[in-house]
PDB file of C-alpha atoms in Angstrom:
ATOM      1  CA  MET Y  30       0.330  -0.262   0.341  1.00  0.00           C
ATOM      2  CA  LEU Y  31       2.707   2.466   0.636  1.00  0.00           C
ATOM      3  CA  SER Y  32       5.704   3.368  -1.370  1.00  0.00           C
ATOM      4  CA  ARG Y  33       7.984   5.548  -2.900  1.00  0.00           C
ATOM      5  CA  ASP Y  34       4.950   6.630  -6.178  1.00  0.00           C
ATOM      6  CA  LEU Y  35       2.594   7.916  -3.779  1.00  0.00           C
ATOM      7  CA  LYS Y  36       5.049   9.226  -1.565  1.00  0.00           C
ATOM      8  CA  ASN Y  37       5.761  11.213  -5.546  1.00  0.00           C
ATOM      9  CA  GLY Y  38       1.651  10.755  -6.118  1.00  0.00           C
ATOM     10  CA  LEU Y  39      -0.239   8.189  -9.089  1.00  0.00           C
ATOM     11  CA  PRO Y  40      -2.409   9.934 -11.587  1.00  0.00           C
ATOM     12  CA  ALA Y  41      -6.443   8.265 -10.169  1.00  0.00           C
ATOM     13  CA  GLU Y  42      -9.464   8.347 -11.758  1.00  0.00           C
ATOM     14  CA  VAL Y  43     -12.031   9.085  -9.471  1.00  0.00           C
ATOM     15  CA  LYS Y  44     -15.838   8.415  -8.591  1.00  0.00           C
ATOM     16  CA  MET Y  45     -17.636  10.696  -6.700  1.00  0.00           C
ATOM     17  CA  GLU Y  46     -21.139   9.995  -5.881  1.00  0.00           C
ATOM     18  CA  THR Y  47     -22.746  12.466  -2.577  1.00  0.00           C
ATOM     19  CA  SER Y  48     -26.865  11.951  -2.442  1.00  0.00           C
ATOM     20  CA  TYR Y  49     -28.495  14.249   0.174  1.00  0.00           C
ATOM     21  CA  ILE Y  50     -31.773  14.601   1.833  1.00  0.00           C
ATOM     22  CA  GLN Y  51     -33.259  18.238   2.411  1.00  0.00           C
ATOM     23  CA  ASN Y  52     -36.438  19.742   3.341  1.00  0.00           C
ATOM     24  CA  GLY Y  53     -38.055  16.270   1.994  1.00  0.00           C
ATOM     25  CA  GLU Y  54     -36.520  16.287  -1.270  1.00  0.00           C
ATOM     26  CA  THR Y  55     -33.276  13.913  -1.989  1.00  0.00           C
ATOM     27  CA  HIS Y  56     -30.857  14.721  -4.581  1.00  0.00           C
ATOM     28  CA  GLN Y  57     -27.821  13.051  -5.690  1.00  0.00           C
ATOM     29  CA  HIS Y  58     -24.311  14.188  -7.380  1.00  0.00           C
ATOM     30  CA  SER Y  59     -22.184  12.714  -8.796  1.00  0.00           C
ATOM     31  CA  PHE Y  60     -18.834  13.174 -10.207  1.00  0.00           C
ATOM     32  CA  GLU Y  61     -16.392  11.141 -12.365  1.00  0.00           C
ATOM     33  CA  GLU Y  62     -12.878  13.330 -12.364  1.00  0.00           C
ATOM     34  CA  LYS Y  63      -9.117  13.031 -13.623  1.00  0.00           C
ATOM     35  CA  GLY Y  64      -7.425  12.927  -9.603  1.00  0.00           C
ATOM     36  CA  ARG Y  65      -4.262  12.095  -7.931  1.00  0.00           C
ATOM     37  CA  VAL Y  66      -3.249  10.193  -4.919  1.00  0.00           C
ATOM     38  CA  VAL Y  67      -0.823  11.389  -3.028  1.00  0.00           C
ATOM     39  CA  TYR Y  68       0.752   9.923   0.404  1.00  0.00           C
ATOM     40  CA  MET Y  69       2.790  12.432   2.579  1.00  0.00           C
ATOM     41  CA  ASN Y  70       2.078  13.028   6.743  1.00  0.00           C
ATOM     42  CA  ASN Y  71       1.456   9.440   6.931  1.00  0.00           C
ATOM     43  CA  SER Y  72      -1.494  10.076   5.196  1.00  0.00           C
ATOM     44  CA  TYR Y  73      -3.536   9.979   1.782  1.00  0.00           C
ATOM     45  CA  TYR Y  74      -4.948  12.775   0.183  1.00  0.00           C
ATOM     46  CA  ILE Y  75      -6.959  12.340  -2.754  1.00  0.00           C
ATOM     47  CA  ARG Y  76      -7.138  15.705  -5.031  1.00  0.00           C
ATOM     48  CA  PHE Y  77      -9.620  16.410  -7.637  1.00  0.00           C
ATOM     49  CA  GLU Y  78     -11.812  18.584  -9.631  1.00  0.00           C
ATOM     50  CA  GLU Y  79     -15.602  18.782  -9.457  1.00  0.00           C
ATOM     51  CA  THR Y  80     -16.259  20.134 -12.354  1.00  0.00           C
ATOM     52  CA  HIS Y  81     -20.085  22.560 -12.691  1.00  0.00           C
ATOM     53  CA  GLU Y  82     -21.447  24.244 -15.132  1.00  0.00           C
ATOM     54  CA  GLU Y  83     -21.062  27.556 -13.435  1.00  0.00           C
ATOM     55  CA  ALA Y  84     -17.004  26.680 -11.743  1.00  0.00           C
ATOM     56  CA  THR Y  85     -14.806  24.270 -11.480  1.00  0.00           C
ATOM     57  CA  VAL Y  86     -14.576  23.159  -7.480  1.00  0.00           C
ATOM     58  CA  PRO Y  87     -10.862  22.443  -6.299  1.00  0.00           C
ATOM     59  CA  VAL Y  88     -12.091  18.981  -4.078  1.00  0.00           C
ATOM     60  CA  THR Y  89      -9.093  17.022  -1.379  1.00  0.00           C
ATOM     61  CA  VAL Y  90     -10.282  14.263   0.802  1.00  0.00           C
ATOM     62  CA  LYS Y  91      -7.584  13.083   3.347  1.00  0.00           C
ATOM     63  CA  ILE Y  92      -7.195  10.512   5.237  1.00  0.00           C
ATOM     64  CA  ASN Y  93      -6.125   9.821   8.324  1.00  0.00           C
ATOM     65  CA  PRO Y  94      -4.189   8.345   9.475  1.00  0.00           C
ATOM     66  CA  ASP Y  95      -6.278   6.715  12.977  1.00  0.00           C
ATOM     67  CA  GLY Y  96      -9.517   7.106  10.706  1.00  0.00           C
ATOM     68  CA  VAL Y  97     -10.954  10.331  10.176  1.00  0.00           C
ATOM     69  CA  VAL Y  98     -11.494  11.534   7.107  1.00  0.00           C
ATOM     70  CA  ASN Y  99     -11.345  15.492   6.407  1.00  0.00           C
ATOM     71  CA  LEU Y 100     -13.018  16.330   3.277  1.00  0.00           C
ATOM     72  CA  ILE Y 101     -12.462  19.862   1.862  1.00  0.00           C
ATOM     73  CA  ARG Y 102     -13.783  22.577  -0.852  1.00  0.00           C
ATOM     74  CA  ASN Y 103     -12.307  25.187  -1.879  1.00  0.00           C
ATOM     75  CA  GLY Y 104     -14.528  27.925  -3.886  1.00  0.00           C
ATOM     76  CA  GLU Y 105     -16.484  30.303  -3.638  1.00  0.00           C
ATOM     77  CA  ARG Y 106     -18.491  28.027  -1.179  1.00  0.00           C
ATOM     78  CA  ALA Y 107     -16.098  26.914   0.938  1.00  0.00           C
ATOM     79  CA  MET Y 108     -15.928  23.862   3.058  1.00  0.00           C
ATOM     80  CA  ARG Y 109     -13.497  21.339   5.865  1.00  0.00           C
ATOM     81  CA  LEU Y 110     -15.958  18.455   7.187  1.00  0.00           C
ATOM     82  CA  THR Y 111     -13.770  16.709   9.118  1.00  0.00           C
ATOM     83  CA  PHE Y 112     -15.541  13.015   9.805  1.00  0.00           C
ATOM     84  CA  ASN Y 113     -15.335  11.128  12.903  1.00  0.00           C
ATOM     85  CA  SER Y 114     -18.066   8.233  13.972  1.00  0.00           C
ATOM     86  CA  ASP Y 115     -15.820   8.370  17.018  1.00  0.00           C
ATOM     87  CA  ARG Y 116     -17.516  11.856  18.587  1.00  0.00           C
ATOM     88  CA  HIS Y 117     -19.757  14.971  16.598  1.00  0.00           C
ATOM     89  CA  THR Y 118     -17.556  16.774  15.194  1.00  0.00           C
ATOM     90  CA  GLU Y 119     -17.777  20.867  13.975  1.00  0.00           C
ATOM     91  CA  THR Y 120     -16.900  24.059  11.114  1.00  0.00           C
ATOM     92  CA  ASN Y 121     -17.898  26.999   9.303  1.00  0.00           C
ATOM     93  CA  TYR Y 122     -19.307  27.201   5.700  1.00  0.00           C
ATOM     94  CA  ALA Y 123     -17.858  29.599   4.252  1.00  0.00           C
ATOM     95  CA  THR Y 124     -20.752  31.529   1.980  1.00  0.00           C
ATOM     96  CA  PRO Y 125     -20.942  34.487  -0.326  1.00  0.00           C
ATOM     97  CA  ALA Y 126     -23.426  35.898   2.263  1.00  0.00           C
ATOM     98  CA  GLY Y 127     -21.360  35.155   5.627  1.00  0.00           C
ATOM     99  CA  ILE Y 128     -20.455  32.005   7.467  1.00  0.00           C
ATOM    100  CA  ILE Y 129     -22.325  29.428   9.281  1.00  0.00           C
ATOM    101  CA  PRO Y 130     -20.651  27.057  12.027  1.00  0.00           C
ATOM    102  CA  LEU Y 131     -22.149  23.862  11.174  1.00  0.00           C
ATOM    103  CA  GLN Y 132     -21.817  20.698  13.464  1.00  0.00           C
ATOM    104  CA  VAL Y 133     -21.152  17.421  11.789  1.00  0.00           C
ATOM    105  CA  LEU Y 134     -23.144  13.753  12.723  1.00  0.00           C
ATOM    106  CA  THR Y 135     -21.194  10.873  11.360  1.00  0.00           C
ATOM    107  CA  ASP Y 136     -23.444   7.700  11.260  1.00  0.00           C
ATOM    108  CA  ASP Y 137     -20.901   5.416   9.230  1.00  0.00           C
ATOM    109  CA  LEU Y 138     -17.542   5.870   8.458  1.00  0.00           C
ATOM    110  CA  ARG Y 139     -15.554   3.273   6.315  1.00  0.00           C
ATOM    111  CA  VAL Y 140     -12.527   2.922   4.517  1.00  0.00           C
ATOM    112  CA  SER Y 141     -11.003   0.721   2.466  1.00  0.00           C
ATOM    113  CA  TYR Y 142      -7.687   0.251   0.302  1.00  0.00           C
ATOM    114  CA  TYR Y 143      -6.817  -2.857  -3.021  1.00  0.00           C
ATOM    115  CA  ASP Y 144      -2.815  -3.319  -4.040  1.00  0.00           C
ATOM    116  CA  ARG Y 145      -2.527  -3.641  -7.452  1.00  0.00           C
ATOM    117  CA  PRO Y 146      -3.572  -0.819  -8.542  1.00  0.00           C
ATOM    118  CA  PHE Y 147      -3.870   0.930  -5.506  1.00  0.00           C
ATOM    119  CA  SER Y 148      -7.294   1.837  -4.886  1.00  0.00           C
ATOM    120  CA  GLY Y 149      -9.142   2.396  -2.719  1.00  0.00           C
ATOM    121  CA  ARG Y 150     -13.129   3.114  -1.186  1.00  0.00           C
ATOM    122  CA  VAL Y 151     -14.662   5.862   1.073  1.00  0.00           C
ATOM    123  CA  TYR Y 152     -18.321   5.233   2.264  1.00  0.00           C
ATOM    124  CA  ILE Y 153     -19.580   8.272   4.851  1.00  0.00           C
ATOM    125  CA  ASP Y 154     -22.756   9.419   6.258  1.00  0.00           C
ATOM    126  CA  TYR Y 155     -23.907  12.264   8.044  1.00  0.00           C
ATOM    127  CA  LYS Y 156     -25.845  14.806   9.070  1.00  0.00           C
ATOM    128  CA  LEU Y 157     -25.199  19.052   9.533  1.00  0.00           C
ATOM    129  CA  HIS Y 158     -26.911  20.631  12.142  1.00  0.00           C
ATOM    130  CA  ALA Y 159     -26.974  24.639  12.589  1.00  0.00           C
ATOM    131  CA  ASN Y 160     -28.610  26.445  15.549  1.00  0.00           C
ATOM    132  CA  GLY Y 161     -29.254  22.967  16.883  1.00  0.00           C
ATOM    133  CA  GLN Y 162     -30.891  22.213  13.884  1.00  0.00           C
ATOM    134  CA  LYS Y 163     -31.225  19.506  11.335  1.00  0.00           C
ATOM    135  CA  LEU Y 164     -29.670  20.558   7.789  1.00  0.00           C
ATOM    136  CA  GLY Y 165     -29.888  17.718   6.585  1.00  0.00           C
ATOM    137  CA  GLU Y 166     -29.232  13.772   6.283  1.00  0.00           C
ATOM    138  CA  TYR Y 167     -26.127  13.102   3.641  1.00  0.00           C
ATOM    139  CA  GLN Y 168     -24.206  10.306   1.724  1.00  0.00           C
ATOM    140  CA  ILE Y 169     -21.121  10.748   0.105  1.00  0.00           C
ATOM    141  CA  ARG Y 170     -19.696   7.558  -2.064  1.00  0.00           C
ATOM    142  CA  LEU Y 171     -15.607   8.241  -3.068  1.00  0.00           C
ATOM    143  CA  ARG Y 172     -13.982   5.885  -5.366  1.00  0.00           C
ATOM    144  CA  PHE Y 173     -10.263   5.901  -6.411  1.00  0.00           C
ATOM    145  CA  THR Y 174      -8.956   3.541  -9.064  1.00  0.00           C
ATOM    146  CA  THR Y 175      -4.281   4.773  -9.405  1.00  0.00           C
TER     147      THR Y 175
END
């Protein structure tokens, strides 16, 4: 799993599917992008860009050695979510209208790796709350293959 190649980074195919329920409505998005997998400071970083109609958003998924996963999105709506199945986490969601404090409740978090070719899967089920109210229920299904 750990090699010099990953320290320098390897090109990867990245597929990310997200679904969420807000106000009783279900939404789904799917992305297939070229990205890069890097191993640095005992963590894996999966980097890619989500292409939307109006913009391209740089995304980094960091898989920490303790099993905690960070999702970092940069752009007009910047966000850094921390998923930890052992405790709730907090973050700030930066929007053009201002910063919104959020609480992240991780219900399920699973990470698995495979050899030849090196690949992995990250499954996350979580809820977001703001001001004590549930904003929605979310799922992330990320797959990468070098």
